[in-house]
Amino acid sequence: MSILDNLAVQSYCFREFKDNADVASKVREIGLNKIEVCAVHADFENVNNWKEDIKIYDDAGISIVSIGVQTFVGNADQESYFECAAAAGAKHISAHFQVGTFNQAISQVKSWSDKYGIRVGIHCHGGYMFGGQPDVLELLIGLGTPQIGLCMDTAWAMQIGPKNGNPIEWAQKYAGQLYGIHFKDFVFERNGQWKDTVVGEGNLDLKGLLAELEAHRFSGVSILEYEADPENPVPALKECVEKMRSLA
């Protein structure tokens, strides 16, 4: 079975559409039936309201495989994130940590991970953000393993630069600790500014990455993300799905 057989989409792609029923319909329209839900479309501090959102996706035949990206800061109330993920049947949370609170937050998250049976993947967000650069990721994952691993955003990995941010090399390096992937692609201007593009049509070696993941028997969550065209994301997301499936 290809890892793309379980491909999901990040709800942030549909951030201009606040109604979860609309989002569920658009997930179907792009040819998928799985989703990672972000806080644009849910209040993960209110489990009862979240259960109503879960029903909307269930009724549409959409499985929630992950939530996030959630920022853990060492606040005990954030256990609700795990309660929400568990209520949806999700086994993964995409996460951020912050420089001033990561020690306490990681300790809490490890405990909650064991309690709920949910793994946490640190979402890399480029070289400009804590938890985005490789040496910080190694520190955080080292403190959090095995409950906490990496959620590799392929575009933000590349933003670091080809020497330190090669997604294929990351797939090798973090094999066994790679709990999720955000399949996203960037093209870059001469000044380093990034721009979303259809996955596999920018700087991402999609075919090579998929082969590397298959070689390491990657079993984490696979999540498509395309942040451009927020008012009309469906056409490009359809292209992304078709491009990825053509290489599966």
JSON list of C-alpha atoms in Angstrom, two decimals:
[
{"chain": "A", "resi": 1, "resn": "MET", "atom": "CA", "xyz": [0.00, 0.00, 0.00]},
{"chain": "A", "resi": 2, "resn": "SER", "atom": "CA", "xyz": [1.33, 3.44, -0.98]},
{"chain": "A", "resi": 3, "resn": "ILE", "atom": "CA", "xyz": [1.61, 6.09, 1.71]},
{"chain": "A", "resi": 4, "resn": "LEU", "atom": "CA", "xyz": [-0.59, 8.24, -0.52]},
{"chain": "A", "resi": 5, "resn": "ASP", "atom": "CA", "xyz": [-3.49, 5.83, -0.09]},
{"chain": "A", "resi": 6, "resn": "ASN", "atom": "CA", "xyz": [-4.08, 7.60, 3.23]},
{"chain": "A", "resi": 7, "resn": "LEU", "atom": "CA", "xyz": [-3.40, 11.15, 2.05]},
{"chain": "A", "resi": 8, "resn": "ALA", "atom": "CA", "xyz": [-5.16, 13.87, 4.04]},
{"chain": "A", "resi": 9, "resn": "VAL", "atom": "CA", "xyz": [-5.41, 17.63, 3.55]},
{"chain": "A", "resi": 10, "resn": "GLN", "atom": "CA", "xyz": [-4.70, 20.40, 6.06]},
{"chain": "A", "resi": 11, "resn": "SER", "atom": "CA", "xyz": [-7.85, 22.41, 6.77]},
{"chain": "A", "resi": 12, "resn": "TYR", "atom": "CA", "xyz": [-5.83, 25.66, 6.69]},
{"chain": "A", "resi": 13, "resn": "CYS", "atom": "CA", "xyz": [-5.94, 25.35, 2.90]},
{"chain": "A", "resi": 14, "resn": "PHE", "atom": "CA", "xyz": [-9.64, 26.26, 3.25]},
{"chain": "A", "resi": 15, "resn": "ARG", "atom": "CA", "xyz": [-9.15, 29.02, 5.83]},
{"chain": "A", "resi": 16, "resn": "GLU", "atom": "CA", "xyz": [-11.48, 31.43, 4.05]},
{"chain": "A", "resi": 17, "resn": "PHE", "atom": "CA", "xyz": [-14.33, 28.93, 4.50]},
{"chain": "A", "resi": 18, "resn": "LYS", "atom": "CA", "xyz": [-15.32, 28.81, 8.17]},
{"chain": "A", "resi": 19, "resn": "ASP", "atom": "CA", "xyz": [-18.22, 26.34, 7.93]},
{"chain": "A", "resi": 20, "resn": "ASN", "atom": "CA", "xyz": [-16.94, 22.80, 8.48]},
{"chain": "A", "resi": 21, "resn": "ALA", "atom": "CA", "xyz": [-19.65, 21.42, 6.21]},
{"chain": "A", "resi": 22, "resn": "ASP", "atom": "CA", "xyz": [-18.21, 23.53, 3.39]},
{"chain": "A", "resi": 23, "resn": "VAL", "atom": "CA", "xyz": [-14.73, 22.33, 4.20]},
{"chain": "A", "resi": 24, "resn": "ALA", "atom": "CA", "xyz": [-15.84, 18.68, 4.21]},
{"chain": "A", "resi": 25, "resn": "SER", "atom": "CA", "xyz": [-17.46, 19.18, 0.82]},
{"chain": "A", "resi": 26, "resn": "LYS", "atom": "CA", "xyz": [-14.29, 20.67, -0.61]},
{"chain": "A", "resi": 27, "resn": "VAL", "atom": "CA", "xyz": [-12.19, 17.81, 0.74]},
{"chain": "A", "resi": 28, "resn": "ARG", "atom": "CA", "xyz": [-14.42, 15.47, -1.26]},
{"chain": "A", "resi": 29, "resn": "GLU", "atom": "CA", "xyz": [-14.19, 17.75, -4.27]},
{"chain": "A", "resi": 30, "resn": "ILE", "atom": "CA", "xyz": [-10.40, 17.47, -4.43]},
{"chain": "A", "resi": 31, "resn": "GLY", "atom": "CA", "xyz": [-10.65, 13.68, -4.26]},
{"chain": "A", "resi": 32, "resn": "LEU", "atom": "CA", "xyz": [-9.70, 12.99, -0.64]},
{"chain": "A", "resi": 33, "resn": "ASN", "atom": "CA", "xyz": [-11.54, 11.71, 2.44]},
{"chain": "A", "resi": 34, "resn": "LYS", "atom": "CA", "xyz": [-9.14, 12.57, 5.26]},
{"chain": "A", "resi": 35, "resn": "ILE", "atom": "CA", "xyz": [-8.21, 15.83, 6.97]},
{"chain": "A", "resi": 36, "resn": "GLU", "atom": "CA", "xyz": [-5.97, 17.45, 9.56]},
{"chain": "A", "resi": 37, "resn": "VAL", "atom": "CA", "xyz": [-8.07, 20.12, 11.28]},
{"chain": "A", "resi": 38, "resn": "CYS", "atom": "CA", "xyz": [-6.48, 23.36, 12.48]},
{"chain": "A", "resi": 39, "resn": "ALA", "atom": "CA", "xyz": [-7.76, 25.96, 14.93]},
{"chain": "A", "resi": 40, "resn": "VAL", "atom": "CA", "xyz": [-9.31, 28.01, 12.11]},
{"chain": "A", "resi": 41, "resn": "HIS", "atom": "CA", "xyz": [-12.06, 25.40, 12.03]},
{"chain": "A", "resi": 42, "resn": "ALA", "atom": "CA", "xyz": [-12.25, 24.23, 15.64]},
{"chain": "A", "resi": 43, "resn": "ASP", "atom": "CA", "xyz": [-11.95, 25.35, 19.24]},
{"chain": "A", "resi": 44, "resn": "PHE", "atom": "CA", "xyz": [-9.77, 22.68, 20.78]},
{"chain": "A", "resi": 45, "resn": "GLU", "atom": "CA", "xyz": [-10.38, 24.11, 24.23]},
{"chain": "A", "resi": 46, "resn": "ASN", "atom": "CA", "xyz": [-14.07, 23.17, 24.00]},
{"chain": "A", "resi": 47, "resn": "VAL", "atom": "CA", "xyz": [-14.42, 19.41, 23.63]},
{"chain": "A", "resi": 48, "resn": "ASN", "atom": "CA", "xyz": [-18.23, 19.42, 23.50]},
{"chain": "A", "resi": 49, "resn": "ASN", "atom": "CA", "xyz": [-18.37, 21.88, 20.62]},
{"chain": "A", "resi": 50, "resn": "TRP", "atom": "CA", "xyz": [-15.61, 19.96, 18.89]},
{"chain": "A", "resi": 51, "resn": "LYS", "atom": "CA", "xyz": [-17.69, 16.79, 19.02]},
{"chain": "A", "resi": 52, "resn": "GLU", "atom": "CA", "xyz": [-20.30, 18.60, 16.92]},
{"chain": "A", "resi": 53, "resn": "ASP", "atom": "CA", "xyz": [-17.59, 19.37, 14.35]},
{"chain": "A", "resi": 54, "resn": "ILE", "atom": "CA", "xyz": [-16.50, 15.73, 14.37]},
{"chain": "A", "resi": 55, "resn": "LYS", "atom": "CA", "xyz": [-20.04, 14.67, 13.48]},
{"chain": "A", "resi": 56, "resn": "ILE", "atom": "CA", "xyz": [-20.04, 17.02, 10.49]},
{"chain": "A", "resi": 57, "resn": "TYR", "atom": "CA", "xyz": [-16.95, 15.31, 9.10]},
{"chain": "A", "resi": 58, "resn": "ASP", "atom": "CA", "xyz": [-18.21, 11.84, 10.01]},
{"chain": "A", "resi": 59, "resn": "ASP", "atom": "CA", "xyz": [-21.51, 12.49, 8.20]},
{"chain": "A", "resi": 60, "resn": "ALA", "atom": "CA", "xyz": [-19.53, 13.55, 5.12]},
{"chain": "A", "resi": 61, "resn": "GLY", "atom": "CA", "xyz": [-17.35, 10.43, 5.26]},
{"chain": "A", "resi": 62, "resn": "ILE", "atom": "CA", "xyz": [-14.23, 12.43, 6.16]},
{"chain": "A", "resi": 63, "resn": "SER", "atom": "CA", "xyz": [-11.80, 10.99, 8.71]},
{"chain": "A", "resi": 64, "resn": "ILE", "atom": "CA", "xyz": [-9.87, 13.32, 11.01]},
{"chain": "A", "resi": 65, "resn": "VAL", "atom": "CA", "xyz": [-6.34, 11.91, 11.17]},
{"chain": "A", "resi": 66, "resn": "SER", "atom": "CA", "xyz": [-4.65, 14.76, 13.04]},
{"chain": "A", "resi": 67, "resn": "ILE", "atom": "CA", "xyz": [-5.20, 18.17, 14.59]},
{"chain": "A", "resi": 68, "resn": "GLY", "atom": "CA", "xyz": [-2.91, 21.16, 14.68]},
{"chain": "A", "resi": 69, "resn": "VAL", "atom": "CA", "xyz": [-0.60, 22.85, 14.39]},
{"chain": "A", "resi": 70, "resn": "GLN", "atom": "CA", "xyz": [-0.99, 23.42, 18.17]},
{"chain": "A", "resi": 71, "resn": "THR", "atom": "CA", "xyz": [1.49, 25.42, 20.26]},
{"chain": "A", "resi": 72, "resn": "PHE", "atom": "CA", "xyz": [2.23, 23.82, 23.63]},
{"chain": "A", "resi": 73, "resn": "VAL", "atom": "CA", "xyz": [3.45, 26.25, 26.28]},
{"chain": "A", "resi": 74, "resn": "GLY", "atom": "CA", "xyz": [3.34, 24.22, 29.50]},
{"chain": "A", "resi": 75, "resn": "ASN", "atom": "CA", "xyz": [-0.28, 25.07, 30.32]},
{"chain": "A", "resi": 76, "resn": "ALA", "atom": "CA", "xyz": [-2.18, 22.21, 32.00]},
{"chain": "A", "resi": 77, "resn": "ASP", "atom": "CA", "xyz": [-5.39, 23.26, 30.23]},
{"chain": "A", "resi": 78, "resn": "GLN", "atom": "CA", "xyz": [-3.84, 22.18, 26.94]},
{"chain": "A", "resi": 79, "resn": "GLU", "atom": "CA", "xyz": [-4.63, 18.58, 27.72]},
{"chain": "A", "resi": 80, "resn": "SER", "atom": "CA", "xyz": [-7.87, 19.43, 25.91]},
{"chain": "A", "resi": 81, "resn": "TYR", "atom": "CA", "xyz": [-5.92, 19.20, 22.64]},
{"chain": "A", "resi": 82, "resn": "PHE", "atom": "CA", "xyz": [-5.34, 15.53, 23.34]},
{"chain": "A", "resi": 83, "resn": "GLU", "atom": "CA", "xyz": [-8.94, 15.06, 24.44]},
{"chain": "A", "resi": 84, "resn": "CYS", "atom": "CA", "xyz": [-10.09, 16.54, 21.15]},
{"chain": "A", "resi": 85, "resn": "ALA", "atom": "CA", "xyz": [-7.73, 14.43, 19.06]},
{"chain": "A", "resi": 86, "resn": "ALA", "atom": "CA", "xyz": [-8.82, 11.29, 20.90]},
{"chain": "A", "resi": 87, "resn": "ALA", "atom": "CA", "xyz": [-12.51, 12.14, 20.45]},
{"chain": "A", "resi": 88, "resn": "ALA", "atom": "CA", "xyz": [-11.94, 12.29, 16.69]},
{"chain": "A", "resi": 89, "resn": "GLY", "atom": "CA", "xyz": [-9.97, 9.05, 16.62]},
{"chain": "A", "resi": 90, "resn": "ALA", "atom": "CA", "xyz": [-6.83, 10.90, 15.52]},
{"chain": "A", "resi": 91, "resn": "LYS", "atom": "CA", "xyz": [-3.47, 9.42, 16.49]},
{"chain": "A", "resi": 92, "resn": "HIS", "atom": "CA", "xyz": [-1.33, 12.48, 15.72]},
{"chain": "A", "resi": 93, "resn": "ILE", "atom": "CA", "xyz": [-1.05, 16.12, 16.74]},
{"chain": "A", "resi": 94, "resn": "SER", "atom": "CA", "xyz": [1.13, 18.57, 14.82]},
{"chain": "A", "resi": 95, "resn": "ALA", "atom": "CA", "xyz": [2.84, 20.84, 17.32]},
{"chain": "A", "resi": 96, "resn": "HIS", "atom": "CA", "xyz": [5.02, 23.83, 18.03]},
{"chain": "A", "resi": 97, "resn": "PHE", "atom": "CA", "xyz": [7.05, 24.56, 21.15]},
{"chain": "A", "resi": 98, "resn": "GLN", "atom": "CA", "xyz": [8.41, 27.91, 22.30]},
{"chain": "A", "resi": 99, "resn": "VAL", "atom": "CA", "xyz": [11.86, 28.87, 23.48]},
{"chain": "A", "resi": 100, "resn": "GLY", "atom": "CA", "xyz": [10.86, 29.96, 26.99]},
{"chain": "A", "resi": 101, "resn": "THR", "atom": "CA", "xyz": [8.61, 27.03, 27.90]},
{"chain": "A", "resi": 102, "resn": "PHE", "atom": "CA", "xyz": [9.71, 23.97, 25.94]},
{"chain": "A", "resi": 103, "resn": "ASN", "atom": "CA", "xyz": [11.13, 22.01, 28.89]},
{"chain": "A", "resi": 104, "resn": "GLN", "atom": "CA", "xyz": [7.89, 22.05, 30.89]},
{"chain": "A", "resi": 105, "resn": "ALA", "atom": "CA", "xyz": [5.74, 21.70, 27.78]},
{"chain": "A", "resi": 106, "resn": "ILE", "atom": "CA", "xyz": [7.62, 18.66, 26.49]},
{"chain": "A", "resi": 107, "resn": "SER", "atom": "CA", "xyz": [7.32, 16.92, 29.83]},
{"chain": "A", "resi": 108, "resn": "GLN", "atom": "CA", "xyz": [3.56, 17.50, 29.85]},
{"chain": "A", "resi": 109, "resn": "VAL", "atom": "CA", "xyz": [3.13, 16.43, 26.23]},
{"chain": "A", "resi": 110, "resn": "LYS", "atom": "CA", "xyz": [5.03, 13.18, 26.78]},
{"chain": "A", "resi": 111, "resn": "SER", "atom": "CA", "xyz": [2.73, 12.31, 29.67]},
{"chain": "A", "resi": 112, "resn": "TRP", "atom": "CA", "xyz": [-0.40, 13.12, 27.67]},
{"chain": "A", "resi": 113, "resn": "SER", "atom": "CA", "xyz": [0.93, 11.21, 24.68]},
{"chain": "A", "resi": 114, "resn": "ASP", "atom": "CA", "xyz": [1.22, 8.08, 26.82]},
{"chain": "A", "resi": 115, "resn": "LYS", "atom": "CA", "xyz": [-2.19, 8.66, 28.40]},
{"chain": "A", "resi": 116, "resn": "TYR", "atom": "CA", "xyz": [-4.08, 9.03, 25.12]},
{"chain": "A", "resi": 117, "resn": "GLY", "atom": "CA", "xyz": [-1.93, 6.93, 22.78]},
{"chain": "A", "resi": 118, "resn": "ILE", "atom": "CA", "xyz": [-1.35, 9.89, 20.47]},
{"chain": "A", "resi": 119, "resn": "ARG", "atom": "CA", "xyz": [2.00, 10.81, 18.93]},
{"chain": "A", "resi": 120, "resn": "VAL", "atom": "CA", "xyz": [3.13, 14.39, 18.48]},
{"chain": "A", "resi": 121, "resn": "GLY", "atom": "CA", "xyz": [5.08, 15.66, 15.49]},
{"chain": "A", "resi": 122, "resn": "ILE", "atom": "CA", "xyz": [7.03, 18.91, 15.79]},
{"chain": "A", "resi": 123, "resn": "HIS", "atom": "CA", "xyz": [6.11, 21.00, 12.76]},
{"chain": "A", "resi": 124, "resn": "CYS", "atom": "CA", "xyz": [9.20, 22.61, 11.26]},
{"chain": "A", "resi": 125, "resn": "HIS", "atom": "CA", "xyz": [8.39, 26.14, 10.17]},
{"chain": "A", "resi": 126, "resn": "GLY", "atom": "CA", "xyz": [11.49, 27.42, 8.47]},
{"chain": "A", "resi": 127, "resn": "GLY", "atom": "CA", "xyz": [14.74, 28.78, 9.74]},
{"chain": "A", "resi": 128, "resn": "TYR", "atom": "CA", "xyz": [13.15, 31.88, 11.23]},
{"chain": "A", "resi": 129, "resn": "MET", "atom": "CA", "xyz": [11.06, 30.06, 13.85]},
{"chain": "A", "resi": 130, "resn": "PHE", "atom": "CA", "xyz": [12.04, 28.17, 16.99]},
{"chain": "A", "resi": 131, "resn": "GLY", "atom": "CA", "xyz": [11.68, 24.48, 16.20]},
{"chain": "A", "resi": 132, "resn": "GLY", "atom": "CA", "xyz": [12.31, 25.09, 12.53]},
{"chain": "A", "resi": 133, "resn": "GLN", "atom": "CA", "xyz": [16.06, 24.74, 12.31]},
{"chain": "A", "resi": 134, "resn": "PRO", "atom": "CA", "xyz": [17.79, 21.34, 12.46]},
{"chain": "A", "resi": 135, "resn": "ASP", "atom": "CA", "xyz": [19.84, 21.78, 15.64]},
{"chain": "A", "resi": 136, "resn": "VAL", "atom": "CA", "xyz": [16.78, 22.92, 17.60]},
{"chain": "A", "resi": 137, "resn": "LEU", "atom": "CA", "xyz": [14.71, 20.07, 16.17]},
{"chain": "A", "resi": 138, "resn": "GLU", "atom": "CA", "xyz": [17.35, 17.57, 17.26]},
{"chain": "A", "resi": 139, "resn": "LEU", "atom": "CA", "xyz": [17.28, 19.01, 20.78]},
{"chain": "A", "resi": 140, "resn": "LEU", "atom": "CA", "xyz": [13.49, 18.96, 21.06]},
{"chain": "A", "resi": 141, "resn": "ILE", "atom": "CA", "xyz": [13.08, 15.49, 19.57]},
{"chain": "A", "resi": 142, "resn": "GLY", "atom": "CA", "xyz": [15.89, 14.21, 21.79]},
{"chain": "A", "resi": 143, "resn": "LEU", "atom": "CA", "xyz": [14.03, 15.48, 24.84]},
{"chain": "A", "resi": 144, "resn": "GLY", "atom": "CA", "xyz": [10.68, 14.18, 23.64]},
{"chain": "A", "resi": 145, "resn": "THR", "atom": "CA", "xyz": [11.38, 10.82, 22.03]},
{"chain": "A", "resi": 146, "resn": "PRO", "atom": "CA", "xyz": [9.63, 8.45, 21.53]},
{"chain": "A", "resi": 147, "resn": "GLN", "atom": "CA", "xyz": [6.37, 10.28, 22.21]},
{"chain": "A", "resi": 148, "resn": "ILE", "atom": "CA", "xyz": [7.48, 13.33, 20.24]},
{"chain": "A", "resi": 149, "resn": "GLY", "atom": "CA", "xyz": [8.99, 13.18, 16.77]},
{"chain": "A", "resi": 150, "resn": "LEU", "atom": "CA", "xyz": [9.01, 15.27, 13.61]},
{"chain": "A", "resi": 151, "resn": "CYS", "atom": "CA", "xyz": [6.19, 16.51, 11.40]},
{"chain": "A", "resi": 152, "resn": "MET", "atom": "CA", "xyz": [8.22, 17.53, 8.35]},
{"chain": "A", "resi": 153, "resn": "ASP", "atom": "CA", "xyz": [6.78, 20.35, 6.30]},
{"chain": "A", "resi": 154, "resn": "THR", "atom": "CA", "xyz": [8.68, 19.84, 3.08]},
{"chain": "A", "resi": 155, "resn": "ALA", "atom": "CA", "xyz": [8.44, 23.44, 1.89]},
{"chain": "A", "resi": 156, "resn": "TRP", "atom": "CA", "xyz": [9.58, 24.94, 5.18]},
{"chain": "A", "resi": 157, "resn": "ALA", "atom": "CA", "xyz": [12.42, 22.45, 5.35]},
{"chain": "A", "resi": 158, "resn": "MET", "atom": "CA", "xyz": [13.60, 23.69, 1.95]},
{"chain": "A", "resi": 159, "resn": "GLN", "atom": "CA", "xyz": [13.35, 27.30, 3.13]},
{"chain": "A", "resi": 160, "resn": "ILE", "atom": "CA", "xyz": [16.35, 26.63, 5.38]},
{"chain": "A", "resi": 161, "resn": "GLY", "atom": "CA", "xyz": [18.44, 25.98, 2.27]},
{"chain": "A", "resi": 162, "resn": "PRO", "atom": "CA", "xyz": [19.57, 22.90, 0.33]},
{"chain": "A", "resi": 163, "resn": "LYS", "atom": "CA", "xyz": [22.53, 22.12, 2.56]},
{"chain": "A", "resi": 164, "resn": "ASN", "atom": "CA", "xyz": [20.58, 21.76, 5.80]},
{"chain": "A", "resi": 165, "resn": "GLY", "atom": "CA", "xyz": [16.96, 21.52, 4.65]},
{"chain": "A", "resi": 166, "resn": "ASN", "atom": "CA", "xyz": [16.81, 18.72, 2.07]},
{"chain": "A", "resi": 167, "resn": "PRO", "atom": "CA", "xyz": [13.56, 16.78, 2.66]},
{"chain": "A", "resi": 168, "resn": "ILE", "atom": "CA", "xyz": [14.99, 13.51, 1.29]},
{"chain": "A", "resi": 169, "resn": "GLU", "atom": "CA", "xyz": [17.95, 13.73, 3.67]},
{"chain": "A", "resi": 170, "resn": "TRP", "atom": "CA", "xyz": [15.56, 14.53, 6.53]},
{"chain": "A", "resi": 171, "resn": "ALA", "atom": "CA", "xyz": [13.51, 11.43, 5.64]},
{"chain": "A", "resi": 172, "resn": "GLN", "atom": "CA", "xyz": [16.71, 9.41, 6.02]},
{"chain": "A", "resi": 173, "resn": "LYS", "atom": "CA", "xyz": [17.91, 11.15, 9.16]},
{"chain": "A", "resi": 174, "resn": "TYR", "atom": "CA", "xyz": [14.62, 11.03, 11.05]},
{"chain": "A", "resi": 175, "resn": "ALA", "atom": "CA", "xyz": [13.47, 7.60, 9.88]},
{"chain": "A", "resi": 176, "resn": "GLY", "atom": "CA", "xyz": [11.61, 6.07, 12.81]},
{"chain": "A", "resi": 177, "resn": "GLN", "atom": "CA", "xyz": [11.04, 9.53, 14.33]},
{"chain": "A", "resi": 178, "resn": "LEU", "atom": "CA", "xyz": [9.07, 10.94, 11.41]},
{"chain": "A", "resi": 179, "resn": "TYR", "atom": "CA", "xyz": [5.45, 10.94, 12.61]},
{"chain": "A", "resi": 180, "resn": "GLY", "atom": "CA", "xyz": [3.91, 13.20, 9.99]},
{"chain": "A", "resi": 181, "resn": "ILE", "atom": "CA", "xyz": [4.57, 15.01, 6.72]},
{"chain": "A", "resi": 182, "resn": "HIS", "atom": "CA", "xyz": [3.07, 18.17, 5.30]},
{"chain": "A", "resi": 183, "resn": "PHE", "atom": "CA", "xyz": [3.55, 17.77, 1.57]},
{"chain": "A", "resi": 184, "resn": "LYS", "atom": "CA", "xyz": [4.04, 21.36, 0.43]},
{"chain": "A", "resi": 185, "resn": "ASP", "atom": "CA", "xyz": [6.19, 22.95, -2.26]},
{"chain": "A", "resi": 186, "resn": "PHE", "atom": "CA", "xyz": [7.80, 26.35, -2.71]},
{"chain": "A", "resi": 187, "resn": "VAL", "atom": "CA", "xyz": [9.48, 28.27, -5.48]},
{"chain": "A", "resi": 188, "resn": "PHE", "atom": "CA", "xyz": [11.85, 31.02, -4.39]},
{"chain": "A", "resi": 189, "resn": "GLU", "atom": "CA", "xyz": [12.55, 34.53, -5.63]},
{"chain": "A", "resi": 190, "resn": "ARG", "atom": "CA", "xyz": [16.10, 35.86, -5.92]},
{"chain": "A", "resi": 191, "resn": "ASN", "atom": "CA", "xyz": [15.67, 37.63, -2.58]},
{"chain": "A", "resi": 192, "resn": "GLY", "atom": "CA", "xyz": [14.68, 34.37, -0.88]},
{"chain": "A", "resi": 193, "resn": "GLN", "atom": "CA", "xyz": [10.95, 35.08, -0.73]},
{"chain": "A", "resi": 194, "resn": "TRP", "atom": "CA", "xyz": [8.89, 31.91, -1.05]},
{"chain": "A", "resi": 195, "resn": "LYS", "atom": "CA", "xyz": [5.71, 31.19, -2.98]},
{"chain": "A", "resi": 196, "resn": "ASP", "atom": "CA", "xyz": [3.44, 28.15, -2.87]},
{"chain": "A", "resi": 197, "resn": "THR", "atom": "CA", "xyz": [3.11, 26.02, -5.96]},
{"chain": "A", "resi": 198, "resn": "VAL", "atom": "CA", "xyz": [1.53, 22.69, -6.90]},
{"chain": "A", "resi": 199, "resn": "VAL", "atom": "CA", "xyz": [3.37, 19.96, -5.03]},
{"chain": "A", "resi": 200, "resn": "GLY", "atom": "CA", "xyz": [6.12, 18.51, -7.20]},
{"chain": "A", "resi": 201, "resn": "GLU", "atom": "CA", "xyz": [6.28, 21.48, -9.56]},
{"chain": "A", "resi": 202, "resn": "GLY", "atom": "CA", "xyz": [8.58, 23.64, -7.44]},
{"chain": "A", "resi": 203, "resn": "ASN", "atom": "CA", "xyz": [11.83, 22.78, -5.70]},
{"chain": "A", "resi": 204, "resn": "LEU", "atom": "CA", "xyz": [10.58, 19.60, -4.02]},
{"chain": "A", "resi": 205, "resn": "ASP", "atom": "CA", "xyz": [11.86, 16.33, -5.49]},
{"chain": "A", "resi": 206, "resn": "LEU", "atom": "CA", "xyz": [8.51, 14.66, -4.86]},
{"chain": "A", "resi": 207, "resn": "LYS", "atom": "CA", "xyz": [9.32, 11.41, -6.67]},
{"chain": "A", "resi": 208, "resn": "GLY", "atom": "CA", "xyz": [12.61, 11.03, -4.81]},
{"chain": "A", "resi": 209, "resn": "LEU", "atom": "CA", "xyz": [11.00, 11.81, -1.46]},
{"chain": "A", "resi": 210, "resn": "LEU", "atom": "CA", "xyz": [8.20, 9.30, -1.96]},
{"chain": "A", "resi": 211, "resn": "ALA", "atom": "CA", "xyz": [10.73, 6.63, -2.88]},
{"chain": "A", "resi": 212, "resn": "GLU", "atom": "CA", "xyz": [12.78, 7.40, 0.25]},
{"chain": "A", "resi": 213, "resn": "LEU", "atom": "CA", "xyz": [9.71, 7.26, 2.47]},
{"chain": "A", "resi": 214, "resn": "GLU", "atom": "CA", "xyz": [8.65, 3.94, 0.98]},
{"chain": "A", "resi": 215, "resn": "ALA", "atom": "CA", "xyz": [12.16, 2.57, 1.52]},
{"chain": "A", "resi": 216, "resn": "HIS", "atom": "CA", "xyz": [11.91, 3.43, 5.23]},
{"chain": "A", "resi": 217, "resn": "ARG", "atom": "CA", "xyz": [8.32, 2.16, 5.45]},
{"chain": "A", "resi": 218, "resn": "PHE", "atom": "CA", "xyz": [6.99, 5.50, 6.61]},
{"chain": "A", "resi": 219, "resn": "SER", "atom": "CA", "xyz": [3.74, 4.96, 8.53]},
{"chain": "A", "resi": 220, "resn": "GLY", "atom": "CA", "xyz": [2.93, 8.42, 9.85]},
{"chain": "A", "resi": 221, "resn": "VAL", "atom": "CA", "xyz": [0.23, 10.82, 8.67]},
{"chain": "A", "resi": 222, "resn": "SER", "atom": "CA", "xyz": [0.54, 12.20, 5.14]},
{"chain": "A", "resi": 223, "resn": "ILE", "atom": "CA", "xyz": [-0.99, 15.64, 4.78]},
{"chain": "A", "resi": 224, "resn": "LEU", "atom": "CA", "xyz": [-1.26, 17.81, 1.69]},
{"chain": "A", "resi": 225, "resn": "GLU", "atom": "CA", "xyz": [-0.93, 21.55, 2.21]},
{"chain": "A", "resi": 226, "resn": "TYR", "atom": "CA", "xyz": [-1.21, 24.37, -0.34]},
{"chain": "A", "resi": 227, "resn": "GLU", "atom": "CA", "xyz": [-1.60, 27.85, 1.12]},
{"chain": "A", "resi": 228, "resn": "ALA", "atom": "CA", "xyz": [-2.03, 29.97, -2.01]},
{"chain": "A", "resi": 229, "resn": "ASP", "atom": "CA", "xyz": [-5.38, 30.91, -3.58]},
{"chain": "A", "resi": 230, "resn": "PRO", "atom": "CA", "xyz": [-7.23, 30.93, -0.23]},
{"chain": "A", "resi": 231, "resn": "GLU", "atom": "CA", "xyz": [-10.47, 32.17, -1.79]},
{"chain": "A", "resi": 232, "resn": "ASN", "atom": "CA", "xyz": [-10.43, 29.40, -4.44]},
{"chain": "A", "resi": 233, "resn": "PRO", "atom": "CA", "xyz": [-8.03, 26.63, -3.37]},
{"chain": "A", "resi": 234, "resn": "VAL", "atom": "CA", "xyz": [-9.83, 23.66, -4.95]},
{"chain": "A", "resi": 235, "resn": "PRO", "atom": "CA", "xyz": [-8.36, 23.77, -8.51]},
{"chain": "A", "resi": 236, "resn": "ALA", "atom": "CA", "xyz": [-4.74, 23.81, -7.35]},
{"chain": "A", "resi": 237, "resn": "LEU", "atom": "CA", "xyz": [-5.39, 21.22, -4.65]},
{"chain": "A", "resi": 238, "resn": "LYS", "atom": "CA", "xyz": [-6.93, 18.94, -7.28]},
{"chain": "A", "resi": 239, "resn": "GLU", "atom": "CA", "xyz": [-3.75, 19.34, -9.30]},
{"chain": "A", "resi": 240, "resn": "CYS", "atom": "CA", "xyz": [-1.68, 18.49, -6.23]},
{"chain": "A", "resi": 241, "resn": "VAL", "atom": "CA", "xyz": [-3.66, 15.30, -5.62]},
{"chain": "A", "resi": 242, "resn": "GLU", "atom": "CA", "xyz": [-3.41, 14.24, -9.26]},
{"chain": "A", "resi": 243, "resn": "LYS", "atom": "CA", "xyz": [0.33, 14.99, -9.35]},
{"chain": "A", "resi": 244, "resn": "MET", "atom": "CA", "xyz": [0.99, 12.98, -6.20]},
{"chain": "A", "resi": 245, "resn": "ARG", "atom": "CA", "xyz": [-1.12, 10.03, -7.28]},
{"chain": "A", "resi": 246, "resn": "SER", "atom": "CA", "xyz": [0.60, 9.93, -10.67]},
{"chain": "A", "resi": 247, "resn": "LEU", "atom": "CA", "xyz": [3.85, 9.19, -8.83]},
{"chain": "A", "resi": 248, "resn": "ALA", "atom": "CA", "xyz": [2.44, 6.69, -6.32]}
]
